[in-house]
Amino acid sequence: MTDGVKRYHPAFIAVELVSFLKGSIGFFLFLFILKATSTATWVIWGRYLFLIASVCTIFSIILKWYFHRYEIVGNSIVVYEGVYVKKQRSVALDRIHNQVSNATFVHRWFGLTSLTLETGTSGENARFNFPVITEKEKQQILLTLERREVSIEAVEEGKSSKRTIHFHSTKKDLVKASFTSLSFLAIFPLLTAVYFNLADFFQIEETAENALDYLLIHWWMLIVLFVLALALSVGIGFIKTSVKYGNYVISDDSERIYIEKGIGNFISFSIPKHRVQAVIVEQSILKRLLGLASIKLLSAGDDKGQETSSLYPFMPKHEAYRILQIMLPHYHIEENMNRFPFKVLWLKLIQPYYLTILVIIGLMIFKREWLWVAAIVFGLSILSRILDYWFTSYIRHGKTVQIRKGGFTNETFVTHRERIQQITVKHSWLQRKFGVATLVFTNKAKPLHESELYGVSKEEAGNFYNWYHTRSAS
């Protein structure tokens, strides 16, 4: 089928202008507000260059809207890009793995959205972006992509395939997420940065010292200010978390997993179930104490730089396991796994401490009186290796392999034999002396995902290798 070449909605210009304003607001404040009374040559020239760049950008945005188009031709999607140098890209529908929809407040103001189609490749043809389209155009693209013979009107009336909602974030979840993410602490480095930047323009050092002396004498005022700053930071942290994770919904149907999230900046995406290559469960120390977990789905078309494959990252662990078991019943997570012998801990502890060595060298050169910091780094390195040994474990049952590793943050990796692209067995000279090896599991992703299991015995490494190569016979 073909619907002809389509140009994006004129609101494309507004979306691009808002993006330009967000990126240039810092230059404007500096040149026209902070340096408003300056007559320095470089400031004057900077203003002229800024205005020229702004005019050129606005003109370029208008041309970009006029020349950028797309069309659906048969089983392919074709996009036309470029203003001065024209470029045409096309992709077959069966090469598209994931789809991501993102609606900023500007999109929502005009009742529009954006759509990104992700392929399983890398490079400039990895993604096909439709920056400003109507909901009807988006549904038409998705229906064509999924090859469903359903009319747009039917989709708009809610007659599409039935979804089951498994999770919907509440205010309690957002409060827990704001504390777990420690986003409320962001205000303190922000206030510090503001102070030092203002100090460059105003002579406030002496005033600040006098104010600090006054507060130290009246210590109760210092406590009140700290509580107010903490309350403000908690409020800001909750707002940031709500904007990013508010209205978080996880649902699925027979073919796909759907995730929607965000207030103001709304994002939705889906992952085909048959393209899930592995499941990754991540827990920091704080999340372990609170019984929370973050689950990520590694898919064939996933870009590790994106969060499109991540479920709600602050979900109670057992609830996350339950939802995962419902949506992907073949990915069952076991809690009881095989541990390594004690000799593996000694092997980890006698490995070189490169970070400590670098810290010592750096402090010797720049700050000798702070050499005591190296002792803290060394102690944390030892603690990390002990925790890594304590949490590292594995299990292989049937066609499934599950490994857990990590110290301060541990990761549980679950995949199937059919999803593993390659298993590599490697061992250093020191590992050979201890009779152990490292297993590397490679899964298809973008780029390839590798997960290591350090400290496996030679016999078990051989068993893993033989287990993997029997897949062709099973």
Tab-separated table of C-alpha atoms in Angstrom:
chain	number	residue	atom	x	y	z
A	1	MET	CA	0.000	0.000	0.000
A	2	THR	CA	0.997	3.630	-0.335
A	3	ASP	CA	-0.588	6.731	1.156
A	4	GLY	CA	1.642	9.146	-0.718
A	5	VAL	CA	4.430	11.339	0.567
A	6	LYS	CA	3.465	13.127	3.781
A	7	ARG	CA	4.943	16.225	5.342
A	8	TYR	CA	5.084	16.551	9.124
A	9	HIS	CA	2.588	18.703	10.993
A	10	PRO	CA	3.427	22.468	10.979
A	11	ALA	CA	3.796	22.246	14.775
A	12	PHE	CA	7.169	20.687	13.903
A	13	ILE	CA	8.440	24.289	13.753
A	14	ALA	CA	7.228	25.025	17.294
A	15	VAL	CA	8.749	21.808	18.686
A	16	GLU	CA	12.113	22.546	17.104
A	17	LEU	CA	12.024	26.184	18.273
A	18	VAL	CA	11.347	25.132	21.877
A	19	SER	CA	14.229	22.667	21.662
A	20	PHE	CA	16.490	25.450	20.350
A	21	LEU	CA	15.399	27.834	23.119
A	22	LYS	CA	16.112	25.219	25.797
A	23	GLY	CA	19.608	24.700	24.420
A	24	SER	CA	20.434	28.387	24.045
A	25	ILE	CA	18.868	29.880	27.195
A	26	GLY	CA	22.203	29.751	28.998
A	27	PHE	CA	23.954	31.828	26.322
A	28	PHE	CA	21.094	34.352	26.321
A	29	LEU	CA	21.147	34.808	30.107
A	30	PHE	CA	24.914	35.228	30.121
A	31	LEU	CA	25.176	37.676	27.203
A	32	PHE	CA	22.016	39.746	27.718
A	33	ILE	CA	21.310	39.502	31.478
A	34	LEU	CA	24.500	38.862	33.450
A	35	LYS	CA	26.571	40.913	30.980
A	36	ALA	CA	23.831	43.437	30.190
A	37	THR	CA	25.975	46.475	31.061
A	38	SER	CA	29.221	45.125	29.643
A	39	THR	CA	30.847	46.966	26.725
A	40	ALA	CA	33.644	44.429	26.236
A	41	THR	CA	34.373	43.663	22.577
A	42	TRP	CA	33.985	39.902	22.977
A	43	VAL	CA	30.585	40.344	24.678
A	44	ILE	CA	29.298	42.621	21.903
A	45	TRP	CA	30.518	40.246	19.204
A	46	GLY	CA	29.035	37.345	21.156
A	47	ARG	CA	25.618	39.028	21.095
A	48	TYR	CA	25.822	39.605	17.346
A	49	LEU	CA	26.902	36.013	16.711
A	50	PHE	CA	24.109	34.724	18.937
A	51	LEU	CA	21.482	36.742	17.047
A	52	ILE	CA	22.863	35.650	13.662
A	53	ALA	CA	22.915	32.007	14.786
A	54	SER	CA	19.337	32.327	16.060
A	55	VAL	CA	18.055	33.732	12.751
A	56	CYS	CA	19.897	31.038	10.768
A	57	THR	CA	18.515	28.322	13.054
A	58	ILE	CA	14.935	29.569	12.677
A	59	PHE	CA	15.313	29.701	8.883
A	60	SER	CA	16.854	26.202	8.902
A	61	ILE	CA	13.968	24.827	11.002
A	62	ILE	CA	11.416	26.133	8.494
A	63	LEU	CA	13.329	24.565	5.586
A	64	LYS	CA	13.693	21.334	7.541
A	65	TRP	CA	9.917	21.131	8.020
A	66	TYR	CA	9.354	21.802	4.314
A	67	PHE	CA	11.814	19.187	3.004
A	68	HIS	CA	11.516	16.374	5.593
A	69	ARG	CA	8.786	13.904	4.614
A	70	TYR	CA	7.900	10.218	4.764
A	71	GLU	CA	5.723	7.623	3.044
A	72	ILE	CA	4.685	3.987	3.386
A	73	VAL	CA	5.332	2.022	0.215
A	74	GLY	CA	4.353	-1.637	0.158
A	75	ASN	CA	6.261	-3.352	2.959
A	76	SER	CA	8.687	-0.478	3.519
A	77	ILE	CA	8.801	2.923	5.163
A	78	VAL	CA	10.709	5.654	3.317
A	79	VAL	CA	11.881	8.905	4.918
A	80	TYR	CA	13.211	11.936	3.041
A	81	GLU	CA	15.686	14.088	4.971
A	82	GLY	CA	18.162	16.880	4.427
A	83	VAL	CA	17.897	20.565	3.558
A	84	TYR	CA	20.988	21.345	1.492
A	85	VAL	CA	22.050	17.715	0.983
A	86	LYS	CA	19.069	15.476	0.262
A	87	LYS	CA	18.983	11.978	1.724
A	88	GLN	CA	16.494	9.148	1.325
A	89	ARG	CA	16.350	6.194	3.722
A	90	SER	CA	14.076	3.169	3.670
A	91	VAL	CA	13.512	0.191	5.943
A	92	ALA	CA	11.546	-3.013	5.492
A	93	LEU	CA	8.759	-3.469	8.045
A	94	ASP	CA	10.096	-6.819	9.197
A	95	ARG	CA	13.412	-5.188	10.172
A	96	ILE	CA	11.772	-3.007	12.832
A	97	HIS	CA	12.002	-4.395	16.356
A	98	ASN	CA	10.796	-1.764	18.825
A	99	GLN	CA	8.744	1.416	18.711
A	100	VAL	CA	8.934	4.394	21.053
A	101	SER	CA	6.431	7.249	21.312
A	102	ASN	CA	7.349	10.513	23.039
A	103	ALA	CA	5.039	13.505	23.554
A	104	THR	CA	6.492	16.659	25.127
A	105	PHE	CA	4.224	19.380	26.486
A	106	VAL	CA	4.455	21.118	23.073
A	107	HIS	CA	3.273	17.937	21.330
A	108	ARG	CA	0.410	17.568	23.770
A	109	TRP	CA	-0.535	21.222	23.406
A	110	PHE	CA	-1.266	20.591	19.720
A	111	GLY	CA	-2.621	17.062	20.277
A	112	LEU	CA	0.387	15.493	18.538
A	113	THR	CA	3.123	12.984	19.315
A	114	SER	CA	6.426	11.627	17.987
A	115	LEU	CA	7.357	8.102	16.975
A	116	THR	CA	10.718	6.341	16.734
A	117	LEU	CA	11.098	2.944	15.075
A	118	GLU	CA	14.169	0.959	16.128
A	119	THR	CA	15.831	-1.666	13.961
A	120	GLY	CA	18.276	-4.368	14.999
A	121	THR	CA	21.199	-2.653	13.278
A	122	SER	CA	23.633	0.055	14.325
A	123	GLY	CA	24.722	3.275	12.683
A	124	GLU	CA	22.661	6.006	11.047
A	125	ASN	CA	19.995	3.564	9.840
A	126	ALA	CA	19.365	2.159	13.308
A	127	ARG	CA	16.431	4.488	13.940
A	128	PHE	CA	13.662	6.073	11.910
A	129	ASN	CA	12.199	9.094	13.635
A	130	PHE	CA	8.851	10.789	12.959
A	131	PRO	CA	9.249	13.912	15.114
A	132	VAL	CA	5.768	15.500	14.896
A	133	ILE	CA	2.773	13.479	13.708
A	134	THR	CA	-0.880	13.135	14.657
A	135	GLU	CA	-2.153	10.226	16.748
A	136	LYS	CA	-4.017	8.979	13.684
A	137	GLU	CA	-0.824	8.944	11.615
A	138	LYS	CA	1.005	7.169	14.426
A	139	GLN	CA	-1.670	4.465	14.669
A	140	GLN	CA	-1.634	4.046	10.900
A	141	ILE	CA	2.129	3.469	10.921
A	142	LEU	CA	1.875	0.995	13.801
A	143	LEU	CA	-1.006	-0.899	12.244
A	144	THR	CA	0.905	-1.152	8.993
A	145	LEU	CA	3.974	-2.222	10.943
A	146	GLU	CA	2.099	-4.974	12.739
A	147	ARG	CA	0.281	-5.931	9.525
A	148	ARG	CA	-3.086	-5.817	11.176
A	149	GLU	CA	-6.090	-5.365	8.955
A	150	VAL	CA	-7.784	-3.046	11.390
A	151	SER	CA	-9.012	0.406	10.416
A	152	ILE	CA	-7.799	3.542	12.140
A	153	GLU	CA	-11.352	4.234	13.246
A	154	ALA	CA	-11.497	0.905	15.052
A	155	VAL	CA	-8.298	1.641	16.935
A	156	GLU	CA	-9.537	5.083	17.963
A	157	GLU	CA	-12.751	3.464	19.267
A	158	GLY	CA	-10.701	1.086	21.436
A	159	LYS	CA	-11.314	-2.050	19.399
A	160	SER	CA	-7.668	-3.023	19.123
A	161	SER	CA	-6.257	-6.179	20.706
A	162	LYS	CA	-7.017	-6.367	24.424
A	163	ARG	CA	-4.295	-5.402	26.871
A	164	THR	CA	-3.928	-6.462	30.497
A	165	ILE	CA	-2.602	-3.858	32.938
A	166	HIS	CA	-0.166	-5.330	35.472
A	167	PHE	CA	1.160	-2.208	37.190
A	168	HIS	CA	0.085	1.411	37.640
A	169	SER	CA	2.248	3.693	39.785
A	170	THR	CA	0.666	5.358	42.830
A	171	LYS	CA	1.716	8.360	44.916
A	172	LYS	CA	3.236	5.936	47.446
A	173	ASP	CA	5.380	4.425	44.687
A	174	LEU	CA	6.566	7.894	43.620
A	175	VAL	CA	7.514	8.886	47.182
A	176	LYS	CA	9.481	5.660	47.577
A	177	ALA	CA	11.130	6.195	44.170
A	178	SER	CA	12.153	9.788	44.979
A	179	PHE	CA	13.987	8.665	48.127
A	180	THR	CA	15.479	5.536	46.579
A	181	SER	CA	16.853	7.458	43.585
A	182	LEU	CA	18.367	10.063	45.973
A	183	SER	CA	17.195	12.741	43.535
A	184	PHE	CA	16.360	15.022	46.471
A	185	LEU	CA	20.103	15.454	47.100
A	186	ALA	CA	20.569	17.150	43.717
A	187	ILE	CA	19.773	20.577	45.156
A	188	PHE	CA	22.928	20.718	47.295
A	189	PRO	CA	25.493	20.550	44.446
A	190	LEU	CA	23.174	22.885	42.512
A	191	LEU	CA	23.256	25.488	45.306
A	192	THR	CA	27.031	25.099	45.540
A	193	ALA	CA	27.418	25.682	41.797
A	194	VAL	CA	25.151	28.740	41.949
A	195	TYR	CA	27.168	30.154	44.837
A	196	PHE	CA	30.552	29.795	43.102
A	197	ASN	CA	29.175	31.202	39.833
A	198	LEU	CA	27.722	34.220	41.600
A	199	ALA	CA	30.996	34.671	43.449
A	200	ASP	CA	32.686	35.315	40.085
A	201	PHE	CA	30.394	38.264	39.380
A	202	PHE	CA	29.780	39.682	42.845
A	203	GLN	CA	32.111	40.164	45.767
A	204	ILE	CA	30.262	37.925	48.192
A	205	GLU	CA	33.137	36.032	49.818
A	206	GLU	CA	33.491	38.470	52.709
A	207	THR	CA	29.723	38.727	53.196
A	208	ALA	CA	29.380	34.943	53.136
A	209	GLU	CA	32.128	34.501	55.727
A	210	ASN	CA	30.464	37.025	58.018
A	211	ALA	CA	27.096	35.311	57.541
A	212	LEU	CA	28.640	31.919	58.305
A	213	ASP	CA	30.242	33.260	61.485
A	214	TYR	CA	26.856	34.664	62.525
A	215	LEU	CA	25.105	31.337	61.876
A	216	LEU	CA	27.746	29.393	63.819
A	217	ILE	CA	27.073	31.621	66.804
A	218	HIS	CA	23.287	31.287	66.365
A	219	TRP	CA	23.432	27.545	65.658
A	220	TRP	CA	19.663	27.070	65.873
A	221	MET	CA	19.256	29.218	62.753
A	222	LEU	CA	21.702	26.926	60.929
A	223	ILE	CA	19.528	23.935	61.822
A	224	VAL	CA	16.372	25.721	60.624
A	225	LEU	CA	18.021	26.652	57.306
A	226	PHE	CA	19.256	23.087	56.833
A	227	VAL	CA	15.770	21.663	57.489
A	228	LEU	CA	14.237	24.165	55.043
A	229	ALA	CA	16.831	23.310	52.389
A	230	LEU	CA	16.212	19.591	52.955
A	231	ALA	CA	12.433	20.065	52.711
A	232	LEU	CA	12.875	22.064	49.501
A	233	SER	CA	15.171	19.398	48.049
A	234	VAL	CA	12.691	16.619	48.945
A	235	GLY	CA	9.934	18.574	47.203
A	236	ILE	CA	12.063	19.136	44.116
A	237	GLY	CA	13.109	15.464	44.117
A	238	PHE	CA	9.471	14.339	44.299
A	239	ILE	CA	8.510	16.658	41.426
A	240	LYS	CA	11.410	15.398	39.271
A	241	THR	CA	10.485	11.783	40.005
A	242	SER	CA	6.798	12.419	39.318
A	243	VAL	CA	7.545	14.083	35.973
A	244	LYS	CA	9.697	11.119	34.910
A	245	TYR	CA	7.846	8.168	36.480
A	246	GLY	CA	4.331	9.485	37.075
A	247	ASN	CA	1.425	7.608	35.420
A	248	TYR	CA	3.736	4.627	34.908
A	249	VAL	CA	1.721	1.780	33.388
A	250	ILE	CA	2.960	-1.706	32.446
A	251	SER	CA	0.634	-3.826	30.318
A	252	ASP	CA	0.782	-6.556	27.727
A	253	ASP	CA	-1.165	-8.543	25.177
A	254	SER	CA	-0.385	-11.828	23.499
A	255	GLU	CA	2.360	-10.327	21.321
A	256	ARG	CA	3.905	-7.288	23.054
A	257	ILE	CA	4.800	-5.644	26.349
A	258	TYR	CA	3.714	-2.006	26.623
A	259	ILE	CA	5.118	0.669	28.921
A	260	GLU	CA	3.775	4.198	29.341
A	261	LYS	CA	5.233	6.836	31.660
A	262	GLY	CA	5.694	10.510	32.339
A	263	ILE	CA	3.780	13.662	33.250
A	264	GLY	CA	4.206	16.591	30.883
A	265	ASN	CA	6.685	14.615	28.785
A	266	PHE	CA	4.740	11.446	27.959
A	267	ILE	CA	6.629	8.391	26.668
A	268	SER	CA	5.235	5.072	25.506
A	269	PHE	CA	6.913	2.116	23.879
A	270	SER	CA	6.429	-1.571	23.226
A	271	ILE	CA	8.666	-4.619	23.070
A	272	PRO	CA	7.765	-7.734	21.051
A	273	LYS	CA	7.866	-10.701	23.430
A	274	HIS	CA	9.527	-12.989	20.909
A	275	ARG	CA	12.480	-10.590	20.621
A	276	VAL	CA	13.353	-10.631	24.341
A	277	GLN	CA	16.844	-12.107	24.582
A	278	ALA	CA	17.360	-11.991	28.347
A	279	VAL	CA	16.080	-10.550	31.620
A	280	ILE	CA	18.331	-8.468	33.892
A	281	VAL	CA	17.459	-7.695	37.529
A	282	GLU	CA	19.494	-4.894	39.141
A	283	GLN	CA	19.623	-4.021	42.855
A	284	SER	CA	21.719	-1.413	44.632
A	285	ILE	CA	22.414	-1.755	48.368
A	286	LEU	CA	19.623	0.710	49.142
A	287	LYS	CA	17.172	-1.181	46.936
A	288	ARG	CA	18.141	-4.469	48.590
A	289	LEU	CA	17.457	-2.967	52.025
A	290	LEU	CA	14.062	-1.705	50.849
A	291	GLY	CA	13.213	-4.899	48.955
A	292	LEU	CA	13.067	-3.144	45.566
A	293	ALA	CA	14.395	-4.173	42.170
A	294	SER	CA	14.818	-2.856	38.635
A	295	ILE	CA	14.052	-5.274	35.795
A	296	LYS	CA	15.337	-4.729	32.270
A	297	LEU	CA	14.393	-6.664	29.165
A	298	LEU	CA	17.244	-7.147	26.732
A	299	SER	CA	15.776	-7.248	23.233
A	300	ALA	CA	17.318	-7.813	19.832
A	301	GLY	CA	16.731	-4.213	18.792
A	302	ASP	CA	17.554	-2.614	22.136
A	303	ASP	CA	19.959	0.291	22.418
A	304	LYS	CA	21.752	0.133	25.762
A	305	GLY	CA	21.964	3.912	25.835
A	306	GLN	CA	18.172	4.082	26.140
A	307	GLU	CA	15.803	3.155	28.955
A	308	THR	CA	13.171	1.775	26.622
A	309	SER	CA	13.641	-1.798	27.849
A	310	SER	CA	13.394	-1.013	31.563
A	311	LEU	CA	10.335	-1.784	33.667
A	312	TYR	CA	9.496	0.437	36.646
A	313	PRO	CA	12.896	0.653	38.406
A	314	PHE	CA	11.558	0.978	41.973
A	315	MET	CA	9.117	-1.927	42.144
A	316	PRO	CA	8.975	-4.344	45.112
A	317	LYS	CA	11.062	-7.337	44.108
A	318	HIS	CA	8.421	-10.020	44.581
A	319	GLU	CA	5.816	-7.981	42.698
A	320	ALA	CA	8.311	-7.458	39.875
A	321	TYR	CA	8.970	-11.210	39.753
A	322	ARG	CA	5.226	-11.915	39.697
A	323	ILE	CA	4.572	-9.502	36.810
A	324	LEU	CA	7.557	-10.851	34.896
A	325	GLN	CA	6.313	-14.428	35.371
A	326	ILE	CA	2.893	-13.470	33.961
A	327	MET	CA	4.210	-11.575	30.942
A	328	LEU	CA	7.188	-13.850	30.181
A	329	PRO	CA	6.482	-17.241	31.803
A	330	HIS	CA	9.622	-18.789	30.294
A	331	TYR	CA	11.859	-16.434	32.303
A	332	HIS	CA	11.543	-17.786	35.828
A	333	ILE	CA	13.979	-16.356	38.401
A	334	GLU	CA	15.377	-18.729	41.025
A	335	GLU	CA	16.504	-17.443	44.415
A	336	ASN	CA	18.560	-20.501	45.448
A	337	MET	CA	21.682	-20.801	43.310
A	338	ASN	CA	25.128	-22.421	43.417
A	339	ARG	CA	27.884	-20.553	45.277
A	340	PHE	CA	31.628	-20.620	44.556
A	341	PRO	CA	34.246	-22.229	46.831
A	342	PHE	CA	36.181	-20.035	49.297
A	343	LYS	CA	39.328	-20.087	47.140
A	344	VAL	CA	37.573	-17.800	44.633
A	345	LEU	CA	37.415	-15.092	47.325
A	346	TRP	CA	41.187	-15.303	47.838
A	347	LEU	CA	41.645	-15.126	44.075
A	348	LYS	CA	39.558	-11.944	43.941
A	349	LEU	CA	41.416	-10.359	46.881
A	350	ILE	CA	44.901	-10.866	45.445
A	351	GLN	CA	44.022	-9.266	42.106
A	352	PRO	CA	45.835	-5.905	41.510
A	353	TYR	CA	44.112	-2.831	42.972
A	354	TYR	CA	44.508	-0.509	39.990
A	355	LEU	CA	42.147	2.211	41.257
A	356	THR	CA	44.026	2.463	44.565
A	357	ILE	CA	47.339	2.706	42.715
A	358	LEU	CA	46.017	5.491	40.483
A	359	VAL	CA	44.668	7.395	43.499
A	360	ILE	CA	48.039	7.125	45.286
A	361	ILE	CA	49.911	8.372	42.209
A	362	GLY	CA	47.490	11.260	41.727
A	363	LEU	CA	47.645	12.335	45.373
A	364	MET	CA	51.432	12.059	45.445
A	365	ILE	CA	51.594	14.471	42.512
A	366	PHE	CA	48.842	16.957	43.380
A	367	LYS	CA	47.814	16.627	47.052
A	368	ARG	CA	50.173	14.668	49.305
A	369	GLU	CA	48.417	15.752	52.495
A	370	TRP	CA	45.334	13.851	51.313
A	371	LEU	CA	47.072	10.467	50.977
A	372	TRP	CA	44.758	9.084	53.658
A	373	VAL	CA	42.015	9.048	50.981
A	374	ALA	CA	43.883	6.167	49.300
A	375	ALA	CA	43.325	4.056	52.440
A	376	ILE	CA	39.565	4.628	52.157
A	377	VAL	CA	39.606	3.706	48.465
A	378	PHE	CA	41.594	0.555	49.269
A	379	GLY	CA	39.143	-0.416	52.027
A	380	LEU	CA	36.143	0.116	49.747
A	381	SER	CA	37.823	-1.967	47.032
A	382	ILE	CA	38.305	-4.856	49.454
A	383	LEU	CA	34.704	-4.557	50.668
A	384	SER	CA	33.449	-4.513	47.063
A	385	ARG	CA	35.347	-7.728	46.250
A	386	ILE	CA	34.055	-9.461	49.371
A	387	LEU	CA	30.476	-8.462	48.543
A	388	ASP	CA	30.995	-9.535	44.932
A	389	TYR	CA	32.089	-12.987	46.103
A	390	TRP	CA	29.208	-13.178	48.561
A	391	PHE	CA	26.531	-12.378	45.990
A	392	THR	CA	28.009	-14.152	42.942
A	393	SER	CA	26.164	-17.400	42.196
A	394	TYR	CA	24.660	-19.273	39.269
A	395	ILE	CA	22.283	-22.025	38.256
A	396	ARG	CA	21.668	-23.958	35.061
A	397	HIS	CA	18.395	-25.832	34.719
A	398	GLY	CA	16.992	-27.213	31.500
A	399	LYS	CA	17.550	-24.663	28.739
A	400	THR	CA	17.854	-21.718	31.135
A	401	VAL	CA	20.955	-20.222	32.722
A	402	GLN	CA	20.897	-17.664	35.529
A	403	ILE	CA	23.895	-15.842	37.005
A	404	ARG	CA	24.144	-13.212	39.740
A	405	LYS	CA	27.157	-11.000	40.391
A	406	GLY	CA	28.190	-7.624	41.769
A	407	GLY	CA	29.121	-5.980	45.052
A	408	PHE	CA	27.526	-2.665	45.952
A	409	THR	CA	25.143	-3.152	43.009
A	410	ASN	CA	24.378	-6.687	41.934
A	411	GLU	CA	22.892	-7.967	38.699
A	412	THR	CA	20.918	-11.142	38.025
A	413	PHE	CA	21.032	-12.241	34.391
A	414	VAL	CA	18.585	-14.843	32.996
A	415	THR	CA	18.595	-16.144	29.433
A	416	HIS	CA	17.823	-19.247	27.377
A	417	ARG	CA	20.252	-21.403	25.487
A	418	GLU	CA	18.586	-20.541	22.169
A	419	ARG	CA	19.106	-16.820	22.842
A	420	ILE	CA	22.840	-17.097	23.501
A	421	GLN	CA	24.920	-16.135	20.475
A	422	GLN	CA	28.201	-17.408	21.873
A	423	ILE	CA	29.823	-18.826	25.027
A	424	THR	CA	33.506	-18.060	25.584
A	425	VAL	CA	35.725	-19.762	28.155
A	426	LYS	CA	38.846	-17.826	29.167
A	427	HIS	CA	41.351	-18.017	32.002
A	428	SER	CA	44.382	-15.995	33.058
A	429	TRP	CA	47.639	-17.429	34.401
A	430	LEU	CA	46.477	-16.768	37.960
A	431	GLN	CA	43.105	-18.399	37.317
A	432	ARG	CA	44.831	-21.512	35.979
A	433	LYS	CA	46.787	-21.767	39.243
A	434	PHE	CA	43.491	-21.777	41.137
A	435	GLY	CA	41.831	-24.171	38.700
A	436	VAL	CA	39.049	-21.773	37.671
A	437	ALA	CA	37.955	-19.879	34.553
A	438	THR	CA	35.667	-17.091	33.340
A	439	LEU	CA	32.560	-17.744	31.270
A	440	VAL	CA	31.356	-15.019	28.889
A	441	PHE	CA	27.771	-15.196	27.585
A	442	THR	CA	27.054	-13.113	24.459
A	443	ASN	CA	23.479	-12.180	23.580
A	444	LYS	CA	22.144	-10.324	20.579
A	445	ALA	CA	21.522	-6.646	21.306
A	446	LYS	CA	22.730	-3.291	20.006
A	447	PRO	CA	25.645	-3.503	20.662
A	448	LEU	CA	26.141	-7.152	21.647
A	449	HIS	CA	25.560	-7.748	25.358
A	450	GLU	CA	28.183	-9.707	27.298
A	451	SER	CA	27.755	-11.091	30.809
A	452	GLU	CA	30.696	-12.629	32.659
A	453	LEU	CA	30.751	-15.332	35.324
A	454	TYR	CA	34.113	-15.224	37.123
A	455	GLY	CA	35.448	-18.158	39.128
A	456	VAL	CA	33.797	-21.210	37.527
A	457	SER	CA	35.736	-24.453	37.938
A	458	LYS	CA	37.332	-25.955	34.826
A	459	GLU	CA	34.951	-28.913	34.964
A	460	GLU	CA	31.866	-26.714	35.240
A	461	ALA	CA	33.135	-24.464	32.441
A	462	GLY	CA	33.422	-27.538	30.230
A	463	ASN	CA	29.909	-28.620	31.187
A	464	PHE	CA	28.557	-25.178	30.249
A	465	TYR	CA	30.385	-25.321	26.939
A	466	ASN	CA	29.007	-28.777	26.106
A	467	TRP	CA	25.512	-27.779	27.301
A	468	TYR	CA	25.512	-24.840	24.885
A	469	HIS	CA	26.681	-26.879	21.895
A	470	THR	CA	23.980	-29.511	22.396
A	471	ARG	CA	21.330	-26.951	21.404
A	472	SER	CA	21.598	-27.978	17.742
A	473	ALA	CA	20.898	-31.575	18.677
A	474	SER	CA	17.951	-30.807	20.982
